[in-house]
Coordinates of C-alpha atoms and ligand atoms in Angstrom, one line a residue:
X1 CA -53.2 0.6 -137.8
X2 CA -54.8 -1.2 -140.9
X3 CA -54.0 -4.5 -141.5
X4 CA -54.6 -6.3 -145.0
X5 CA -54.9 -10.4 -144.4
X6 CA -54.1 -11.9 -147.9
X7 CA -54.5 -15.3 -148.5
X8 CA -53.7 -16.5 -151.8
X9 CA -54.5 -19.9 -153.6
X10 CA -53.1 -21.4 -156.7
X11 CA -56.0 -19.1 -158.7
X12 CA -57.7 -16.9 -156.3
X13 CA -56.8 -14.3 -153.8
X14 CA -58.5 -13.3 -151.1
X15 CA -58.0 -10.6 -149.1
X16 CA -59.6 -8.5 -145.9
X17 CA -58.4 -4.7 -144.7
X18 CA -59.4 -4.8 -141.6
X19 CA -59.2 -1.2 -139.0
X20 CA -57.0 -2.7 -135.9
X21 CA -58.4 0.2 -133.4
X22 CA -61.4 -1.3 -133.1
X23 CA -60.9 -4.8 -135.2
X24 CA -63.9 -3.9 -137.4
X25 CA -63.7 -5.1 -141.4
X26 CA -63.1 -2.7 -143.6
X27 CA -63.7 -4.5 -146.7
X28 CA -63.2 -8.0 -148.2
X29 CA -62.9 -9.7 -151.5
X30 CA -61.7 -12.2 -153.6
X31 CA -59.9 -12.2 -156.8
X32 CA -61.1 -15.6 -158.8
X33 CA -59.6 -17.1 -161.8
X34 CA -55.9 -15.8 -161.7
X35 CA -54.0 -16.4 -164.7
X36 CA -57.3 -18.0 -166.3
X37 CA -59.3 -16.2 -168.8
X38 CA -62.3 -14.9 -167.0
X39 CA -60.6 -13.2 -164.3
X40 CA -63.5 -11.6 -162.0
X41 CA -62.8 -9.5 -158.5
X42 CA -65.5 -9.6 -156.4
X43 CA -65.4 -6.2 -153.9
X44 CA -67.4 -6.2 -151.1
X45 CA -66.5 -2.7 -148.7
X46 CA -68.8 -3.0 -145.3
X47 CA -70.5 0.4 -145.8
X48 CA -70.9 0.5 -149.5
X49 CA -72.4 -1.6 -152.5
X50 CA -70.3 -4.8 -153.6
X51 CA -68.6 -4.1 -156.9
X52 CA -67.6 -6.5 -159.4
X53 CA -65.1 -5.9 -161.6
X54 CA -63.8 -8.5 -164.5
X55 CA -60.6 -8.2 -165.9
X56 CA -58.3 -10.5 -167.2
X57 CA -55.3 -11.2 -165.1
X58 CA -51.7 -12.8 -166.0
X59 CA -50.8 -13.3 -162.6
X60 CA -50.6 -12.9 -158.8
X61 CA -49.1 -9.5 -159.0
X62 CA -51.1 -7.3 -161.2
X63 CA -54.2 -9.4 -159.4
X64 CA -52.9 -8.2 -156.3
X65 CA -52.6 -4.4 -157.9
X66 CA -56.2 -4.5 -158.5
X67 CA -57.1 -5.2 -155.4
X68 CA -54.7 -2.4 -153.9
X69 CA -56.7 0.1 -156.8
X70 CA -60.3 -1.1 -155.6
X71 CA -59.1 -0.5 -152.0
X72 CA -57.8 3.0 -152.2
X73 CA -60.8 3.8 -155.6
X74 CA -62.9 7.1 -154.5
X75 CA -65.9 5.6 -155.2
X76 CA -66.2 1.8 -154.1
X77 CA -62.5 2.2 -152.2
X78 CA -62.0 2.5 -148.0
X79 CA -59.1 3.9 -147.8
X80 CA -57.5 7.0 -149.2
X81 CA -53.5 5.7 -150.3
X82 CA -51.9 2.8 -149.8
X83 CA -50.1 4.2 -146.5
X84 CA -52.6 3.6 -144.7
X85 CA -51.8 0.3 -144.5
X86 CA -49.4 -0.6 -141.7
X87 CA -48.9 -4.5 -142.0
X88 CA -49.9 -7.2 -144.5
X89 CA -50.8 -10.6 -143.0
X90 CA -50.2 -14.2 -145.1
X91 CA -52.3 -17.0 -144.6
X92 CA -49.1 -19.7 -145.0
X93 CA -50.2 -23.1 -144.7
X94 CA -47.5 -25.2 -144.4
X95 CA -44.5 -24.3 -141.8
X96 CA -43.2 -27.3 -141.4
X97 CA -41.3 -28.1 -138.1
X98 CA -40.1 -24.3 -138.1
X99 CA -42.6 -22.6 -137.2
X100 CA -44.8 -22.7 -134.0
X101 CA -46.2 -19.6 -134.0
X102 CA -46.3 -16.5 -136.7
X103 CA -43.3 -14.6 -138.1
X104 CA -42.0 -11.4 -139.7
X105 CA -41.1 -12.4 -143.0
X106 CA -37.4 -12.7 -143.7
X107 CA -34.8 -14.2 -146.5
X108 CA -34.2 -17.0 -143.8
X109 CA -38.7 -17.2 -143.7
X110 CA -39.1 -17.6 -147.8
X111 CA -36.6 -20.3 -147.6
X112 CA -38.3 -22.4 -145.5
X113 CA -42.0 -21.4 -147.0
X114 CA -39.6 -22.6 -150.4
X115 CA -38.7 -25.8 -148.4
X116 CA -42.3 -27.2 -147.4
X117 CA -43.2 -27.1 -150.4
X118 CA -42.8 -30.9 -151.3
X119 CA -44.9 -31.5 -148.2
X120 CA -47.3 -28.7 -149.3
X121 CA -47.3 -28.8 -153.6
X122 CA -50.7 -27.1 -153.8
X123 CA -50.7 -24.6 -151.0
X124 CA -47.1 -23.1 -150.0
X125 CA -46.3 -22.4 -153.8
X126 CA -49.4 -20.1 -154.3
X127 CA -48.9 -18.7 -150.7
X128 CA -45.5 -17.7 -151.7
X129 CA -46.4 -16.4 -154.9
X130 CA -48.8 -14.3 -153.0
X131 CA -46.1 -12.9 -150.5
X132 CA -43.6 -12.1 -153.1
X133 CA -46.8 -10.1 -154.8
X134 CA -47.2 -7.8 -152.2
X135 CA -43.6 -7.1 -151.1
X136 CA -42.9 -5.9 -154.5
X137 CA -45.9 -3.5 -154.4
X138 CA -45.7 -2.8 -150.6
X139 CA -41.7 -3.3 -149.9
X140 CA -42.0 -0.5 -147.1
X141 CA -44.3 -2.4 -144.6
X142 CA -43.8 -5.5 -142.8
X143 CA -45.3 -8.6 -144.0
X144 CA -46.0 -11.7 -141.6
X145 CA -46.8 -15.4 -141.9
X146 CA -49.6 -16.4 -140.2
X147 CA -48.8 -20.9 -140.6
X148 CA -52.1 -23.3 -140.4
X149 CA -49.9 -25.7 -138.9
X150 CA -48.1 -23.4 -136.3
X151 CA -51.2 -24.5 -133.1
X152 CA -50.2 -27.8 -134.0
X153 CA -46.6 -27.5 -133.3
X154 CA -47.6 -27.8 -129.6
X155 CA -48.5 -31.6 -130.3
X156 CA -46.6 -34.2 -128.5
X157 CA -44.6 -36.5 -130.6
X158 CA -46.8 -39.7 -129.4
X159 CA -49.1 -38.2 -131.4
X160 CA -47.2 -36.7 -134.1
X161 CA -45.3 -39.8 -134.5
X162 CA -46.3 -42.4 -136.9
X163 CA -45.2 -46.3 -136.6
X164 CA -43.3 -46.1 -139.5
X165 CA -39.1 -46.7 -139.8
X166 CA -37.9 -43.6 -137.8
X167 CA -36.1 -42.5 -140.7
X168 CA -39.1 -41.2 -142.9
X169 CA -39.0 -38.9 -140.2
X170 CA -35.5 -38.0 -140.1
X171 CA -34.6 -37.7 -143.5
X172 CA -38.2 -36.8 -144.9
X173 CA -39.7 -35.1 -141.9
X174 CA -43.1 -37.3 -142.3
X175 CA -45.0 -37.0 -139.4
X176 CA -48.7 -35.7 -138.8
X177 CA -48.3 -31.5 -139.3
X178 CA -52.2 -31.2 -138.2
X179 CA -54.0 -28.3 -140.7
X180 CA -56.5 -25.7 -139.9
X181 CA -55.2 -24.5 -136.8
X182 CA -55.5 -21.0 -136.9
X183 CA -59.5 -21.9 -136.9
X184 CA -58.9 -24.1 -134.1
X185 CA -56.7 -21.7 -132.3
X186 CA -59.8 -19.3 -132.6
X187 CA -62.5 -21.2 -131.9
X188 CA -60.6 -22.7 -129.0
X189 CA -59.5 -19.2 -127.0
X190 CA -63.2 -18.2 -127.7
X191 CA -64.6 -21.6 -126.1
X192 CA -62.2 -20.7 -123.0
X193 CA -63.7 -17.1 -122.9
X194 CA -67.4 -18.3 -123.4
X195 CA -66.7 -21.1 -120.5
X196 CA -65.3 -18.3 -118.3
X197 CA -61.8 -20.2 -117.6
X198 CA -58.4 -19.4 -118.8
X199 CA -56.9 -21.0 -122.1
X200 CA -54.4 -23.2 -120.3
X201 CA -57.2 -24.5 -117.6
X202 CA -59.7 -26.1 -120.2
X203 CA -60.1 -29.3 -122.1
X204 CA -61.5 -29.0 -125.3
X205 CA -62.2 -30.9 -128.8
X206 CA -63.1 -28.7 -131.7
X207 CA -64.9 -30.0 -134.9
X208 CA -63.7 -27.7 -137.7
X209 CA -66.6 -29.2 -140.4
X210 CA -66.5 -27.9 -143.6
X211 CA -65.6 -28.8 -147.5
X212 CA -62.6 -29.7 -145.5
X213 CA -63.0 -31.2 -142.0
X214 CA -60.6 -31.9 -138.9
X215 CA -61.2 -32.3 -135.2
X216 CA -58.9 -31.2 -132.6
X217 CA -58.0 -32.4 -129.0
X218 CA -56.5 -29.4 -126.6
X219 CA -55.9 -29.2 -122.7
X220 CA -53.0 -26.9 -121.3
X221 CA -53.6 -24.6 -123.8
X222 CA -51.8 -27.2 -126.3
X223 CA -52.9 -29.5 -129.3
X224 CA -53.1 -32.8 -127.7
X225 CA -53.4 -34.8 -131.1
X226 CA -55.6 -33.6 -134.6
X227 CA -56.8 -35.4 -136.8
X228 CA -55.4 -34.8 -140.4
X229 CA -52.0 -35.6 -140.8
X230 CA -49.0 -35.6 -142.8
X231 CA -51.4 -33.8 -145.2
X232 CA -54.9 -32.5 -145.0
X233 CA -56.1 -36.1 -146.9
X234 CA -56.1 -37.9 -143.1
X235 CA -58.9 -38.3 -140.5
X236 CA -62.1 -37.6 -141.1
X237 CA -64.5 -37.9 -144.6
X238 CA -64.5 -34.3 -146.3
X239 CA -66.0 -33.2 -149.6
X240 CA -64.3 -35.1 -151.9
X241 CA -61.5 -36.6 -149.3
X242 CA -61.3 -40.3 -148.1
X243 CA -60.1 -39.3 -144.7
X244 CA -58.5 -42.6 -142.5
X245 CA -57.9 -45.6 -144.7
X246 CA -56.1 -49.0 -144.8
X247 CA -53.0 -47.4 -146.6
X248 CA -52.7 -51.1 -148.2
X249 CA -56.0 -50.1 -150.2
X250 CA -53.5 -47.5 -151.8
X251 CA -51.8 -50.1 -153.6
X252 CA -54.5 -52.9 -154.2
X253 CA -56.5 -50.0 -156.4
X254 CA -53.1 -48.7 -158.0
X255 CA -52.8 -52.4 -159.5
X256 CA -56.3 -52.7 -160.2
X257 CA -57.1 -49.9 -162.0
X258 CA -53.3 -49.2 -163.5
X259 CA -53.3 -46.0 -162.2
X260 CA -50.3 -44.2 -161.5
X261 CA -49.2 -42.2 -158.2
X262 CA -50.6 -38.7 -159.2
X263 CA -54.1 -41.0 -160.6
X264 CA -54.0 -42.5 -157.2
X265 CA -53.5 -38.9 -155.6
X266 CA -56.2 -37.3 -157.8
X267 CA -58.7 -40.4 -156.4
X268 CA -58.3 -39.9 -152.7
X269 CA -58.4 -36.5 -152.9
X270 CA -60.9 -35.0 -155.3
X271 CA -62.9 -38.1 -155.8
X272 CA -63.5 -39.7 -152.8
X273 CA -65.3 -38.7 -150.0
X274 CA -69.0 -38.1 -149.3
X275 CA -69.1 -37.2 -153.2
X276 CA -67.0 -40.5 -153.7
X277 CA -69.3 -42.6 -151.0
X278 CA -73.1 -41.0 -152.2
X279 CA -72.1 -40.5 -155.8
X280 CA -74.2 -36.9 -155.3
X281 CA -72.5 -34.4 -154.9
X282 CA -69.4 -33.0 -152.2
X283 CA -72.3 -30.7 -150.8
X284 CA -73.6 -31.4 -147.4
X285 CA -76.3 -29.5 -148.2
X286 CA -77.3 -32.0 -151.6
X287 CA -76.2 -35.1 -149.7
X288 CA -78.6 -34.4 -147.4
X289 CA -81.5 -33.6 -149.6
X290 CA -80.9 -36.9 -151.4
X291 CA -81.0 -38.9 -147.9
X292 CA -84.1 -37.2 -147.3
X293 CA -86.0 -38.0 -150.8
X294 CA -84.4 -41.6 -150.2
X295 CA -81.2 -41.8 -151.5
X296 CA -79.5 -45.1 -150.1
X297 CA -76.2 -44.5 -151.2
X298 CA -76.8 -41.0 -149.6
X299 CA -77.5 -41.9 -146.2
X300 CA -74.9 -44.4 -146.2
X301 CA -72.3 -41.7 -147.0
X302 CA -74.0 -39.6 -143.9
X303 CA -73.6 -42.7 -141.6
X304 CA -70.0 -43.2 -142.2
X305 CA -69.3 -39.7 -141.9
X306 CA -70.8 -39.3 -138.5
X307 CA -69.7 -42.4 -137.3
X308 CA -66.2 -41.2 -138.3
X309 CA -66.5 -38.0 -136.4
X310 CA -67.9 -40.1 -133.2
X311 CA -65.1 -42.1 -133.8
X312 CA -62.5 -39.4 -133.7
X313 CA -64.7 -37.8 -130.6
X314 CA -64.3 -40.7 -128.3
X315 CA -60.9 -41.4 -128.9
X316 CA -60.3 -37.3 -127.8
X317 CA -62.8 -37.7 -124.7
X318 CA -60.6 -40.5 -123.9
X319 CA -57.0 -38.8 -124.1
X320 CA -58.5 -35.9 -122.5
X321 CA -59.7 -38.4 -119.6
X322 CA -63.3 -35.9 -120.1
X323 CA -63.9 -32.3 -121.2
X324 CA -65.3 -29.3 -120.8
X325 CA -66.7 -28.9 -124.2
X326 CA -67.2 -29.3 -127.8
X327 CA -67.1 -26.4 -130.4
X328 CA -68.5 -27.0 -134.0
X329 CA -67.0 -24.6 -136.2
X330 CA -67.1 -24.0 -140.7
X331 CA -69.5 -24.4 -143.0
X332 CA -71.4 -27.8 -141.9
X333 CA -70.5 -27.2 -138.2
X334 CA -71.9 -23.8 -137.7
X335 CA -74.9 -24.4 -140.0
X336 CA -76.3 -28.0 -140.1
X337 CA -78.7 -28.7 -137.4
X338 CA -78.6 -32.2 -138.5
X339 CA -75.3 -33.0 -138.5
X340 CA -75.0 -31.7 -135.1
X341 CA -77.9 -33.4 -134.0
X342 CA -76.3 -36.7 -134.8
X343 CA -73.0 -36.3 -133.5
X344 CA -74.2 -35.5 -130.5
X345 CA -77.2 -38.3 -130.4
X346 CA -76.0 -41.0 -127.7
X347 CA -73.4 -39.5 -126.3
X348 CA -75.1 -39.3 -122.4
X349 CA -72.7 -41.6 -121.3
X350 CA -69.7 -39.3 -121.9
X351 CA -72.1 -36.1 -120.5
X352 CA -72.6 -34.7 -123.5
X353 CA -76.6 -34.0 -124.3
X354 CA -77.6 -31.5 -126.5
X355 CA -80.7 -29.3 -125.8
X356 CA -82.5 -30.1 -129.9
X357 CA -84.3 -26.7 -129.4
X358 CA -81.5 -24.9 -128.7
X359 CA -79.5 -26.8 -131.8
X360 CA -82.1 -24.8 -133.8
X361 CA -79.3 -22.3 -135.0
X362 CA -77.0 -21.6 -137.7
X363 CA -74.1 -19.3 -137.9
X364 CA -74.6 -17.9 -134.4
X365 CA -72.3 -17.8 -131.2
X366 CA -73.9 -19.9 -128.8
X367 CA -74.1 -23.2 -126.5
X368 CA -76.5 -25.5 -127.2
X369 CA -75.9 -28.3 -124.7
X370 CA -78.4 -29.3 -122.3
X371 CA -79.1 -27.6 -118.8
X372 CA -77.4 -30.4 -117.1
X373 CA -75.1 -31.5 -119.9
X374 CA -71.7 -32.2 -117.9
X375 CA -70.3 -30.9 -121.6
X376 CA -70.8 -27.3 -122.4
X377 CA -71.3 -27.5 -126.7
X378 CA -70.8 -24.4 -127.9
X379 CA -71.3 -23.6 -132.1
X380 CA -68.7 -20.5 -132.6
X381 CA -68.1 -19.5 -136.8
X382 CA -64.6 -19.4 -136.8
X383 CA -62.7 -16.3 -137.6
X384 CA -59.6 -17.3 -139.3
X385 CA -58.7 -13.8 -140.9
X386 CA -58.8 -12.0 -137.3
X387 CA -56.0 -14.5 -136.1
X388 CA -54.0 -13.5 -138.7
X389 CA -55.2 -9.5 -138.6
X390 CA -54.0 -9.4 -134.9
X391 CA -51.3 -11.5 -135.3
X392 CA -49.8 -9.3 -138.0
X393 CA -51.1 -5.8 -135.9
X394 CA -48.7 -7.9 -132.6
X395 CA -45.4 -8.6 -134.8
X396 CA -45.4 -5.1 -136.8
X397 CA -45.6 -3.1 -134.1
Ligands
AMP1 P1 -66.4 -24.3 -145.6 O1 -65.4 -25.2 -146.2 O2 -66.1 -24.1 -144.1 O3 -66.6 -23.1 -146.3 O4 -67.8 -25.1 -145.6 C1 -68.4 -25.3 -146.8 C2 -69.4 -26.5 -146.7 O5 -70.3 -26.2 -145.7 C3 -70.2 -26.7 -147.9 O6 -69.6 -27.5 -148.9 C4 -71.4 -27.4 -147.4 O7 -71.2 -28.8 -147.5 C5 -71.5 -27.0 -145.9 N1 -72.7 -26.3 -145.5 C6 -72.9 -25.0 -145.6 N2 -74.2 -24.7 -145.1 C7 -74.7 -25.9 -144.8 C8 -76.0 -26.3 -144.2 N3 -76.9 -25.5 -143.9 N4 -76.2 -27.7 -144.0 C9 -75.2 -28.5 -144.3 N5 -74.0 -28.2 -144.8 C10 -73.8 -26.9 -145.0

């Protein structure tokens, strides 16, 4: 069976066809600029050249057609009709309390996609729009929902709980969701797999570290506690996120600065962060060139973010009482040596040494502790589109 894993944001659809016989890509793409002027689909079919195409596009639908045309095209195309493909997969990333693992999706499914969306405004809407896309042009395969917050759901609620009146919980359902966790989910069964142990014997923290970042905390084969929250704003310092903050800041700056809830929003979220902190840029990648031509501000912005990921590292060591090992995983964790380097620097105490020459590595599967590091810490690029390719290839069958 071939599975096409759709993910769909507010402007942009992505999308993979992957061959389930033998899990191997058979294309990948991304439709940018939906609804905007400028629409552009960027093709890219494993055993062929990458074709652009640009084409102005209302909405998700007829972006959505296009993408089925490119796919089953005689020249740049991999497939030769649209039955070929048995299952469409959804990234979804907001399931609320509903869902703890993925589902075929049903009436009962869109209503409750519908229902997160005041806990998700900028993801489930665009998700949905996405699904409702493809049923229309595909109505006579299933379609599943694949939830970043379904790993999560295995959290216990003395982590998932915050100190707030119980009934912002009750009547609002606010509680920490936990995001990215079909990346953790990955990166964690591969860990297992790579440590030679079953899921449910290890103890593990992963460190997904990209534009977005979040660390998680597993033994049992559960999440023992993550660290964004409520939304994806909590824990640690992302590209243009605060991350953990005195929430009374949240209303000193509203006074100060008369801004409103949505300003106050808009600050935390898109201007805050290590582009907020160095004033450079939301790029690792430029933050740490600045530090390194002697940017103050810059290298300040790279101390608190470590620090804040050391942080979040001992407090997971601790609930795990030890593990067996870390995994970074996205963008900054699978391809900046630095960063690794100085997460990892000091951390004997807790048996975690890295071996630096062996930290010499980006993008690759490997383990790059220390011969006698007590911690195994493996660097594994996650694979978020297989969770949801096999996921989907499980449920249609
Ligand atoms: P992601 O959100 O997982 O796609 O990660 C994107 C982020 O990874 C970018 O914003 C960069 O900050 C970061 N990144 C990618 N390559 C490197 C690198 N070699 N060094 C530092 N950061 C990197």
């Amino acid at each position: 069976m071939k599975v096409l894993v759709v993910n769909c944001g507010s402007s942009s659809i992505k999308y993979q066809l992957v061959d389930m016989t033998d899990e191997s890509v058979l294309a990948k793409g991304l439709v940018d600029r939906v609804g905007i002027p400028g629409t552009l689909l960027k093709h890219e079919p494993t055993d062929k050249d990458e074709v652009v195409i640009k084409k102005d596009l209302p909405d998700h639908t007829e972006g959505m057609k296009l993408v089925l045309d490119v796919l089953i095209n005689p020249e740049y195309g991999v497939i030769k009709s649209m039955d070929e493909i048995g299952a469409v997969g959804h990234r979804v990333v907001h399931g609320g309390e509903a869902f703890a693992e993925s589902v075929v999706i049903d009436d009962q499914v869109i209503q409750v996609i519908r229902e997160c969306f005041d806990i998700a405004p900028l993801h489930n809407p665009p998700n949905l729009m996405g699904i409702e896309a493809c049923q229309e042009l595909m109505p006579n395969v299933k379609h599943i929902a694949v939830f970043d917050t379904a790993f999560h759901q295995t959290m216990p609620a003395k982590n998932f709980m915050y100190a707030l009146p119980y009934e912002s919980y009750e009547q609002f359902k606010v509680r920490r969701y936990g995001f990215h966790g079909t990346s953790h989910f990955y990166v964690s069964h591969r860990a297992a797999e790579m440590l030679g142990k079953s899921f449910e014997e290890c103890k593990i923290v992963t460190l997904h570290l990209g534009n977005g970042g979040s660390m998680a905390a597993i033994a049992d084969g559960k999440v023992v506690d993550t660290s964004m929250g409520f939304t994806p704003l909590e824990g640690l310092v992302m590209g243009t996120r605060c991350g953990d903050i005195d929430p009374a800041i949240v209303f000193f700056l509203m006074e100060k600065m008369n801004l409103s809830a949505s300003d106050m929003n808009n600050y935390l979220n898109k201007k805050s962060g290590m582009l907020g902190l160095s004033g450079v840029s939301n790029d690792l990648r430029d933050v740490l060139e600045a530090a390194e031509a002697g940017n103050e501000r810059a290298k300040l912005a790279l101390d608190v973010y470590i620090s804040r990921v050391k942080g979040y590292l001992g407090n997971y060591v601790a609930q795990l009482n030890g593990c067996d090992c870390l995994v970074f995983t996205a963008g900054v964790g699978e391809n900046s040596i630095e960063i690794r380097e100085a997460i990892c620097e000091n951390l004997d105490y807790l048996g975690i040494k890295m071996d630096a020459d062996k930290n010499k590595v980006r993008g690759k599967e490997v383990d790059v502790a220390a011969n006698d590091s007590k911690v195994r810490i493996f660097i594994i690029p996650t694979n978020e589109e297989l969770v949801i390719a096999r996921d989907t290839y499980r449920l249609a069958q």
